Structure formats: C-alpha cells, structure tokens
C-alpha positions as protocol buffer text, in pm:
chain_id: "A"
residue {
  index: 1
  type: UNK
  ca { x: 170 y: 4097 z: 720 }
}
residue {
  index: 2
  type: UNK
  ca { x: 328 y: 4099 z: 1060 }
}
residue {
  index: 3
  type: UNK
  ca { x: 586 y: 3880 z: 1195 }
}
residue {
  index: 4
  type: UNK
  ca { x: 477 y: 3634 z: 1428 }
}
residue {
  index: 5
  type: UNK
  ca { x: 618 y: 3653 z: 1774 }
}
residue {
  index: 6
  type: UNK
  ca { x: 846 y: 3273 z: 1815 }
}
residue {
  index: 7
  type: UNK
  ca { x: 584 y: 3236 z: 2139 }
}
residue {
  index: 8
  type: UNK
  ca { x: 299 y: 3145 z: 1862 }
}
residue {
  index: 9
  type: UNK
  ca { x: 473 y: 2998 z: 1695 }
}
residue {
  index: 10
  type: UNK
  ca { x: 516 y: 2739 z: 2032 }
}
residue {
  index: 11
  type: UNK
  ca { x: 167 y: 2735 z: 2118 }
}
residue {
  index: 12
  type: UNK
  ca { x: 65 y: 2620 z: 1776 }
}
residue {
  index: 13
  type: UNK
  ca { x: 302 y: 2361 z: 1780 }
}
residue {
  index: 14
  type: UNK
  ca { x: 247 y: 2245 z: 2086 }
}
residue {
  index: 15
  type: UNK
  ca { x: -168 y: 2268 z: 2087 }
}
residue {
  index: 16
  type: UNK
  ca { x: -105 y: 2035 z: 1730 }
}
residue {
  index: 17
  type: UNK
  ca { x: 103 y: 1857 z: 1899 }
}
residue {
  index: 18
  type: UNK
  ca { x: -164 y: 1845 z: 2170 }
}
residue {
  index: 19
  type: UNK
  ca { x: -408 y: 1792 z: 1914 }
}
residue {
  index: 20
  type: UNK
  ca { x: -255 y: 1471 z: 1741 }
}
residue {
  index: 21
  type: UNK
  ca { x: -133 y: 1290 z: 2000 }
}
residue {
  index: 22
  type: UNK
  ca { x: -540 y: 1320 z: 2066 }
}
residue {
  index: 23
  type: UNK
  ca { x: -645 y: 1134 z: 1749 }
}
residue {
  index: 24
  type: UNK
  ca { x: -812 y: 1464 z: 1626 }
}
residue {
  index: 25
  type: UNK
  ca { x: -525 y: 1482 z: 1267 }
}
residue {
  index: 26
  type: UNK
  ca { x: -808 y: 1743 z: 1127 }
}
residue {
  index: 27
  type: UNK
  ca { x: -737 y: 1983 z: 1436 }
}
residue {
  index: 28
  type: UNK
  ca { x: -372 y: 1900 z: 1417 }
}
residue {
  index: 29
  type: UNK
  ca { x: -346 y: 1874 z: 1009 }
}
residue {
  index: 30
  type: UNK
  ca { x: -477 y: 2251 z: 1058 }
}
residue {
  index: 31
  type: UNK
  ca { x: -227 y: 2393 z: 1290 }
}
residue {
  index: 32
  type: UNK
  ca { x: 17 y: 2210 z: 1126 }
}
residue {
  index: 33
  type: UNK
  ca { x: 0 y: 2399 z: 875 }
}
residue {
  index: 34
  type: UNK
  ca { x: -43 y: 2704 z: 1041 }
}
residue {
  index: 35
  type: UNK
  ca { x: 302 y: 2631 z: 1196 }
}
residue {
  index: 36
  type: UNK
  ca { x: 469 y: 2570 z: 886 }
}
residue {
  index: 37
  type: UNK
  ca { x: 391 y: 2905 z: 758 }
}
residue {
  index: 38
  type: UNK
  ca { x: 642 y: 3051 z: 1071 }
}
residue {
  index: 39
  type: UNK
  ca { x: 892 y: 2776 z: 1023 }
}
residue {
  index: 40
  type: UNK
  ca { x: 1006 y: 2519 z: 877 }
}
residue {
  index: 41
  type: UNK
  ca { x: 1111 y: 2161 z: 1041 }
}
residue {
  index: 42
  type: UNK
  ca { x: 1137 y: 1807 z: 911 }
}
residue {
  index: 43
  type: UNK
  ca { x: 939 y: 1723 z: 1229 }
}
residue {
  index: 44
  type: UNK
  ca { x: 669 y: 1906 z: 1157 }
}
residue {
  index: 45
  type: UNK
  ca { x: 653 y: 1751 z: 787 }
}
residue {
  index: 46
  type: UNK
  ca { x: 693 y: 1443 z: 894 }
}
residue {
  index: 47
  type: UNK
  ca { x: 360 y: 1454 z: 1164 }
}
residue {
  index: 48
  type: UNK
  ca { x: 157 y: 1696 z: 817 }
}
residue {
  index: 49
  type: UNK
  ca { x: 254 y: 1417 z: 624 }
}
residue {
  index: 50
  type: UNK
  ca { x: 117 y: 1178 z: 861 }
}
residue {
  index: 51
  type: UNK
  ca { x: -219 y: 1377 z: 925 }
}
residue {
  index: 52
  type: UNK
  ca { x: -223 y: 1465 z: 524 }
}
residue {
  index: 53
  type: UNK
  ca { x: -203 y: 1056 z: 459 }
}
residue {
  index: 54
  type: UNK
  ca { x: -478 y: 1065 z: 705 }
}
residue {
  index: 55
  type: UNK
  ca { x: -698 y: 1332 z: 651 }
}
residue {
  index: 56
  type: UNK
  ca { x: -722 y: 1367 z: 313 }
}
residue {
  index: 57
  type: UNK
  ca { x: -621 y: 997 z: 189 }
}
residue {
  index: 58
  type: UNK
  ca { x: -307 y: 1127 z: -27 }
}
residue {
  index: 59
  type: UNK
  ca { x: -73 y: 857 z: 84 }
}
residue {
  index: 60
  type: UNK
  ca { x: 207 y: 959 z: -145 }
}
residue {
  index: 61
  type: UNK
  ca { x: 187 y: 1362 z: -4 }
}
residue {
  index: 62
  type: UNK
  ca { x: 237 y: 1196 z: 342 }
}
residue {
  index: 63
  type: UNK
  ca { x: 430 y: 947 z: 221 }
}
residue {
  index: 64
  type: UNK
  ca { x: 733 y: 1197 z: 25 }
}
residue {
  index: 65
  type: UNK
  ca { x: 693 y: 1497 z: 333 }
}
residue {
  index: 66
  type: UNK
  ca { x: 774 y: 1148 z: 556 }
}
residue {
  index: 67
  type: UNK
  ca { x: 1083 y: 995 z: 324 }
}
residue {
  index: 68
  type: UNK
  ca { x: 1214 y: 1413 z: 309 }
}
residue {
  index: 69
  type: UNK
  ca { x: 1188 y: 1456 z: 685 }
}
residue {
  index: 70
  type: UNK
  ca { x: 1358 y: 1117 z: 730 }
}
residue {
  index: 71
  type: UNK
  ca { x: 1679 y: 1229 z: 511 }
}
residue {
  index: 72
  type: UNK
  ca { x: 1732 y: 1505 z: 660 }
}
residue {
  index: 73
  type: UNK
  ca { x: 1687 y: 1370 z: 946 }
}
residue {
  index: 74
  type: UNK
  ca { x: 1791 y: 1004 z: 983 }
}
residue {
  index: 75
  type: UNK
  ca { x: 1835 y: 986 z: 1331 }
}
residue {
  index: 76
  type: UNK
  ca { x: 1492 y: 1044 z: 1442 }
}
residue {
  index: 77
  type: UNK
  ca { x: 1262 y: 737 z: 1563 }
}
residue {
  index: 78
  type: UNK
  ca { x: 976 y: 975 z: 1522 }
}
residue {
  index: 79
  type: UNK
  ca { x: 1063 y: 1009 z: 1138 }
}
residue {
  index: 80
  type: UNK
  ca { x: 1032 y: 613 z: 1066 }
}
residue {
  index: 81
  type: UNK
  ca { x: 729 y: 593 z: 1355 }
}
residue {
  index: 82
  type: UNK
  ca { x: 527 y: 848 z: 1061 }
}
residue {
  index: 83
  type: UNK
  ca { x: 654 y: 703 z: 751 }
}
residue {
  index: 84
  type: UNK
  ca { x: 524 y: 387 z: 904 }
}
residue {
  index: 85
  type: UNK
  ca { x: 139 y: 480 z: 1043 }
}
residue {
  index: 86
  type: UNK
  ca { x: 187 y: 674 z: 687 }
}
residue {
  index: 87
  type: UNK
  ca { x: 238 y: 270 z: 511 }
}
residue {
  index: 88
  type: UNK
  ca { x: -49 y: 133 z: 777 }
}
residue {
  index: 89
  type: UNK
  ca { x: -317 y: 400 z: 615 }
}
residue {
  index: 90
  type: UNK
  ca { x: -160 y: 271 z: 259 }
}
residue {
  index: 91
  type: UNK
  ca { x: -298 y: -110 z: 371 }
}
residue {
  index: 92
  type: UNK
  ca { x: 70 y: -139 z: 329 }
}
residue {
  index: 93
  type: UNK
  ca { x: 139 y: -388 z: 655 }
}
residue {
  index: 94
  type: UNK
  ca { x: 495 y: -514 z: 538 }
}
residue {
  index: 95
  type: UNK
  ca { x: 683 y: -193 z: 441 }
}
residue {
  index: 96
  type: UNK
  ca { x: 536 y: -120 z: 745 }
}
residue {
  index: 97
  type: UNK
  ca { x: 701 y: -326 z: 1010 }
}
residue {
  index: 98
  type: UNK
  ca { x: 1015 y: -275 z: 817 }
}
residue {
  index: 99
  type: UNK
  ca { x: 1026 y: 63 z: 869 }
}
residue {
  index: 100
  type: UNK
  ca { x: 952 y: 42 z: 1247 }
}
residue {
  index: 101
  type: UNK
  ca { x: 1241 y: -213 z: 1267 }
}
residue {
  index: 102
  type: UNK
  ca { x: 1490 y: 69 z: 1077 }
}
residue {
  index: 103
  type: UNK
  ca { x: 1320 y: 260 z: 1366 }
}
residue {
  index: 104
  type: UNK
  ca { x: 1440 y: 71 z: 1606 }
}
residue {
  index: 105
  type: UNK
  ca { x: 1779 y: -15 z: 1494 }
}
residue {
  index: 106
  type: UNK
  ca { x: 1817 y: 370 z: 1512 }
}
residue {
  index: 107
  type: UNK
  ca { x: 1690 y: 395 z: 1882 }
}
residue {
  index: 108
  type: UNK
  ca { x: 1309 y: 338 z: 1898 }
}
residue {
  index: 109
  type: UNK
  ca { x: 1083 y: 412 z: 2137 }
}
residue {
  index: 110
  type: UNK
  ca { x: 812 y: 284 z: 2331 }
}
residue {
  index: 111
  type: UNK
  ca { x: 520 y: 391 z: 2079 }
}
residue {
  index: 112
  type: UNK
  ca { x: 725 y: 229 z: 1824 }
}
residue {
  index: 113
  type: UNK
  ca { x: 723 y: -108 z: 2013 }
}
residue {
  index: 114
  type: UNK
  ca { x: 386 y: -84 z: 2094 }
}
residue {
  index: 115
  type: UNK
  ca { x: 232 y: -57 z: 1733 }
}
residue {
  index: 116
  type: UNK
  ca { x: 510 y: -306 z: 1575 }
}
residue {
  index: 117
  type: UNK
  ca { x: 388 y: -534 z: 1840 }
}
residue {
  index: 118
  type: UNK
  ca { x: 2 y: -510 z: 1787 }
}
residue {
  index: 119
  type: UNK
  ca { x: 85 y: -491 z: 1370 }
}
residue {
  index: 120
  type: UNK
  ca { x: 345 y: -810 z: 1429 }
}
residue {
  index: 121
  type: UNK
  ca { x: 49 y: -1035 z: 1582 }
}
residue {
  index: 122
  type: UNK
  ca { x: -84 y: -1271 z: 1333 }
}
residue {
  index: 123
  type: UNK
  ca { x: -465 y: -1406 z: 1469 }
}
residue {
  index: 124
  type: UNK
  ca { x: -478 y: -1814 z: 1475 }
}
residue {
  index: 125
  type: UNK
  ca { x: -545 y: -1982 z: 1232 }
}
residue {
  index: 126
  type: UNK
  ca { x: -912 y: -2126 z: 1256 }
}
residue {
  index: 127
  type: UNK
  ca { x: -797 y: -2531 z: 1287 }
}
residue {
  index: 128
  type: UNK
  ca { x: -552 y: -2490 z: 1517 }
}
residue {
  index: 129
  type: UNK
  ca { x: -476 y: -2890 z: 1437 }
}
residue {
  index: 130
  type: UNK
  ca { x: -369 y: -2807 z: 1085 }
}
residue {
  index: 131
  type: UNK
  ca { x: -91 y: -2646 z: 998 }
}
residue {
  index: 132
  type: UNK
  ca { x: -107 y: -2178 z: 889 }
}
residue {
  index: 133
  type: UNK
  ca { x: -38 y: -2275 z: 574 }
}
residue {
  index: 134
  type: UNK
  ca { x: -252 y: -2549 z: 506 }
}
residue {
  index: 135
  type: UNK
  ca { x: -503 y: -2409 z: 225 }
}
residue {
  index: 136
  type: UNK
  ca { x: -815 y: -2499 z: 370 }
}
residue {
  index: 137
  type: UNK
  ca { x: -690 y: -2301 z: 697 }
}
residue {
  index: 138
  type: UNK
  ca { x: -574 y: -2012 z: 433 }
}
residue {
  index: 139
  type: UNK
  ca { x: -931 y: -2038 z: 260 }
}
residue {
  index: 140
  type: UNK
  ca { x: -1188 y: -2021 z: 556 }
}
residue {
  index: 141
  type: UNK
  ca { x: -969 y: -1801 z: 773 }
}
residue {
  index: 142
  type: UNK
  ca { x: -1020 y: -1555 z: 438 }
}
residue {
  index: 143
  type: UNK
  ca { x: -1395 y: -1654 z: 427 }
}
residue {
  index: 144
  type: UNK
  ca { x: -1423 y: -1563 z: 786 }
}
residue {
  index: 145
  type: UNK
  ca { x: -1291 y: -1331 z: 784 }
}
residue {
  index: 146
  type: UNK
  ca { x: -1452 y: -1081 z: 495 }
}
residue {
  index: 147
  type: UNK
  ca { x: -1775 y: -1230 z: 741 }
}
residue {
  index: 148
  type: UNK
  ca { x: -1682 y: -1084 z: 1013 }
}
residue {
  index: 149
  type: UNK
  ca { x: -1600 y: -1343 z: 1213 }
}
residue {
  index: 150
  type: UNK
  ca { x: -1323 y: -1319 z: 1339 }
}
C-alpha cells in the first residue's frame, strides 16, 4: 500500500467532522475509521466512540474509547461532551450530567452548556398544586409519559 499524504488525512478528518456535526453518524463513522488508519489521535477516538455507540449500539466500546481519550487529554472538554453523549445514548442521564459538569470545570464549551441545560430541565409535575415528591404526582407522571401524553 502506498503511504497516504497528510493532506488526504486532513480532508478525511474535515469530512468526518462535517458529517458528525450534521448528524450523519454512519458517514462520520466510516470516515473516522479511515482516518484512524492514517493517524492516531485521542480526539478521533473520542468521536469514534460516540459514533460507535450511536450507530452500532456498542455503548461499552464507545464508553471505553471516550474514557481512553479522556485519560490521555483530561483538559479537553470535547472528550467530556462525547462521553456524556455516550452516557445519554445508554440512557444514563445522571452519569451524563456528572460528566458534563466535569467538562465545565475543565473549561467548558457552548455545546456543553446547551446539553446541560437540555438534560437538566425537568418537566413540571402533572398536578402542580401538589409537591413533586407526592406519590400521586409520581405515578400520574409515569402513566402519562407511557401513554405519550406528557
């Protein structure tokens, strides 16, 4: 195989990030896998982890990739954002919020603030005159949520 020039790796990376930002995770996954054959970068592993979790449903593998990149570059808030999104794919909202808060402590970004505000909001209780902890409010909220009325 012939060595690929650095320009091609940069083009692949820009295409992968463009696909990622537009929500085309399947295309981004393919591009990232090709770029990783050319160069090894913790940022690529972080994005790859999120794409694998979203597209293939391999949440544990995605989490491992994000944690490995976070161990190499603990000051990069993008790794925290991608790890939080993997936790979100897994349905672990509490862990996602904790990871986002750690990302804000490291430096944060607008995307982290946006995701934090979206994840942190709770719907109002069905019966507002009762407390949120009321058993009636809890069960009514669960029932309405399952029926799709909430």
